[in-house]
């Protein structure tokens, strides 16, 4: 389901944002409330997951939601681009925060750059630090304010 104004092809008709059209891509205008929504037909593995996406920074000064999934405020996960330019990931399961990560020291301030983000979660890993990994442009990142999920936690 599409909601609000979305310009297909990353740049729509071209222009300053990105001068090329990229097939099967979307560009969301920050002044709109556009989003994508999907309801899975069945529950799948809730212990291992990978999120991969590209983004290009547009505006500064406010926290911007990059990705959010869940059924309500007690059971959801989100990736935010904070006002200070750092990415933040958190997850609540049954009202309890089970993941909290702020990428550090990387700050996303270059409005001309495209960034590729990969977030992996594997709560079956015995070592807590291996349960969540974050990559920016292919390089694994460090973080602060960390709360890892428990062993075999379902999210």
CSV table of C-alpha atoms in Angstrom, one decimal:
chain,number,residue,atom,x,y,z
A,1,UNK,CA,0.0,0.0,0.0
A,2,UNK,CA,1.3,3.5,-0.8
A,3,UNK,CA,0.2,6.4,1.2
A,4,UNK,CA,0.8,10.1,0.4
A,5,UNK,CA,3.0,11.4,-2.4
A,6,UNK,CA,5.7,9.1,-3.7
A,7,UNK,CA,7.9,9.8,-6.7
A,8,UNK,CA,8.8,6.6,-8.5
A,9,UNK,CA,12.2,6.1,-10.0
A,10,UNK,CA,14.2,7.8,-7.1
A,11,UNK,CA,14.1,11.2,-8.9
A,12,UNK,CA,10.7,11.2,-10.6
A,13,UNK,CA,11.4,13.5,-13.5
A,14,UNK,CA,15.1,14.0,-12.7
A,15,UNK,CA,16.4,17.2,-11.1
A,16,UNK,CA,18.7,18.3,-8.3
A,17,UNK,CA,18.1,15.4,-5.9
A,18,UNK,CA,19.5,12.7,-8.3
A,19,UNK,CA,19.8,13.3,-12.1
A,20,UNK,CA,19.1,9.7,-13.1
A,21,UNK,CA,16.1,7.4,-12.9
A,22,UNK,CA,16.7,4.2,-11.0
A,23,UNK,CA,14.3,1.4,-11.8
A,24,UNK,CA,12.2,0.0,-9.0
A,25,UNK,CA,13.2,2.7,-6.5
A,26,UNK,CA,11.2,5.3,-4.6
A,27,UNK,CA,11.7,8.8,-3.3
A,28,UNK,CA,9.8,10.1,-0.4
A,29,UNK,CA,9.2,13.8,0.1
A,30,UNK,CA,9.8,14.7,3.7
A,31,UNK,CA,6.9,17.2,3.8
A,32,UNK,CA,4.5,14.3,3.1
A,33,UNK,CA,3.4,11.4,5.2
A,34,UNK,CA,4.2,8.8,2.6
A,35,UNK,CA,5.2,5.3,3.6
A,36,UNK,CA,5.2,1.7,2.4
A,37,UNK,CA,3.2,-0.9,4.2
A,38,UNK,CA,3.2,-4.7,4.0
A,39,UNK,CA,1.4,-7.3,6.1
A,40,UNK,CA,3.0,-10.8,5.9
A,41,UNK,CA,0.7,-13.7,5.3
A,42,UNK,CA,2.3,-15.7,8.1
A,43,UNK,CA,4.8,-15.5,10.9
A,44,UNK,CA,8.4,-16.4,9.9
A,45,UNK,CA,11.6,-16.8,11.8
A,46,UNK,CA,11.7,-14.1,14.5
A,47,UNK,CA,15.2,-14.8,15.7
A,48,UNK,CA,17.2,-14.0,12.6
A,49,UNK,CA,16.7,-11.1,10.2
A,50,UNK,CA,18.5,-8.8,7.8
A,51,UNK,CA,17.5,-5.3,6.7
A,52,UNK,CA,19.3,-3.7,3.8
A,53,UNK,CA,18.5,-0.3,2.3
A,54,UNK,CA,20.1,2.7,0.6
A,55,UNK,CA,19.4,6.3,1.6
A,56,UNK,CA,20.5,9.8,0.8
A,57,UNK,CA,20.4,12.5,3.5
A,58,UNK,CA,18.0,15.4,2.7
A,59,UNK,CA,17.4,17.6,5.7
A,60,UNK,CA,18.9,18.2,9.1
A,61,UNK,CA,17.5,19.3,12.5
A,62,UNK,CA,14.9,16.6,13.3
A,63,UNK,CA,14.8,12.9,13.8
A,64,UNK,CA,13.6,11.1,10.7
A,65,UNK,CA,12.2,7.6,10.6
A,66,UNK,CA,14.0,5.4,8.0
A,67,UNK,CA,12.3,2.1,8.8
A,68,UNK,CA,9.7,0.9,11.2
A,69,UNK,CA,8.0,-2.5,11.6
A,70,UNK,CA,5.6,-3.8,14.2
A,71,UNK,CA,2.1,-4.3,15.3
A,72,UNK,CA,1.8,-1.6,18.1
A,73,UNK,CA,4.0,0.6,20.4
A,74,UNK,CA,4.7,-2.4,22.6
A,75,UNK,CA,6.0,-4.6,19.7
A,76,UNK,CA,8.0,-2.8,17.1
A,77,UNK,CA,11.4,-2.0,15.7
A,78,UNK,CA,12.7,1.2,14.2
A,79,UNK,CA,15.7,2.7,12.5
A,80,UNK,CA,15.9,6.4,12.9
A,81,UNK,CA,18.2,9.1,11.5
A,82,UNK,CA,18.7,11.3,14.6
A,83,UNK,CA,18.9,15.1,14.5
A,84,UNK,CA,22.6,14.8,15.3
A,85,UNK,CA,23.2,12.7,12.1
A,86,UNK,CA,23.7,9.3,13.8
A,87,UNK,CA,21.6,6.2,13.1
A,88,UNK,CA,19.7,4.7,16.0
A,89,UNK,CA,18.1,1.2,16.1
A,90,UNK,CA,15.7,0.1,18.8
A,91,UNK,CA,13.2,-2.7,19.3
A,92,UNK,CA,10.5,-3.3,21.9
A,93,UNK,CA,9.0,-6.8,22.4
A,94,UNK,CA,6.1,-7.0,24.8
A,95,UNK,CA,6.8,-3.5,26.0
A,96,UNK,CA,10.4,-4.2,26.9
A,97,UNK,CA,13.2,-2.6,25.0
A,98,UNK,CA,15.4,-5.5,23.8
A,99,UNK,CA,17.6,-3.7,21.3
A,100,UNK,CA,19.1,-0.2,21.6
A,101,UNK,CA,22.0,0.9,19.4
A,102,UNK,CA,23.3,4.3,18.3
A,103,UNK,CA,26.0,4.2,15.6
A,104,UNK,CA,29.2,5.9,16.9
A,105,UNK,CA,31.3,7.7,15.7
A,106,UNK,CA,29.9,7.7,12.2
A,107,UNK,CA,27.7,10.7,11.4
A,108,UNK,CA,25.6,11.1,8.2
A,109,UNK,CA,26.0,14.7,7.1
A,110,UNK,CA,26.9,14.4,3.4
A,111,UNK,CA,23.8,15.4,1.5
A,112,UNK,CA,25.5,14.4,-1.8
A,113,UNK,CA,26.3,10.8,-0.7
A,114,UNK,CA,24.3,7.6,-1.0
A,115,UNK,CA,24.7,5.3,2.0
A,116,UNK,CA,24.1,1.5,2.0
A,117,UNK,CA,23.0,0.2,5.3
A,118,UNK,CA,22.8,-3.5,6.4
A,119,UNK,CA,21.5,-4.4,9.8
A,120,UNK,CA,21.6,-8.1,10.8
A,121,UNK,CA,20.0,-9.6,13.9
A,122,UNK,CA,20.8,-13.2,15.0
A,123,UNK,CA,19.7,-13.9,18.5
A,124,UNK,CA,20.9,-17.5,18.3
A,125,UNK,CA,24.5,-16.3,18.6
A,126,UNK,CA,26.1,-17.2,22.0
A,127,UNK,CA,28.0,-14.0,22.3
A,128,UNK,CA,25.8,-11.0,22.9
A,129,UNK,CA,27.9,-8.6,20.7
A,130,UNK,CA,27.5,-11.0,17.7
A,131,UNK,CA,23.6,-10.8,17.9
A,132,UNK,CA,23.4,-7.4,16.2
A,133,UNK,CA,25.7,-6.2,13.4
A,134,UNK,CA,25.5,-3.0,11.5
A,135,UNK,CA,27.3,-2.2,8.2
A,136,UNK,CA,27.6,1.1,6.4
A,137,UNK,CA,28.9,0.9,2.8
A,138,UNK,CA,30.2,-2.6,3.5
A,139,UNK,CA,32.1,-1.8,6.7
A,140,UNK,CA,31.0,-3.1,10.1
A,141,UNK,CA,30.4,-0.3,12.5
A,142,UNK,CA,30.9,0.2,16.2
A,143,UNK,CA,28.2,1.8,18.4
A,144,UNK,CA,27.4,3.2,21.8
A,145,UNK,CA,24.4,3.0,24.1
A,146,UNK,CA,24.1,-0.7,23.4
A,147,UNK,CA,21.5,-3.1,24.6
A,148,UNK,CA,21.6,-6.5,22.9
A,149,UNK,CA,18.8,-8.9,22.7
A,150,UNK,CA,18.9,-12.0,24.9
A,151,UNK,CA,19.8,-15.4,23.6
A,152,UNK,CA,17.1,-16.7,21.3
A,153,UNK,CA,15.0,-13.6,21.8
A,154,UNK,CA,12.1,-13.4,19.3
A,155,UNK,CA,11.4,-10.0,17.9
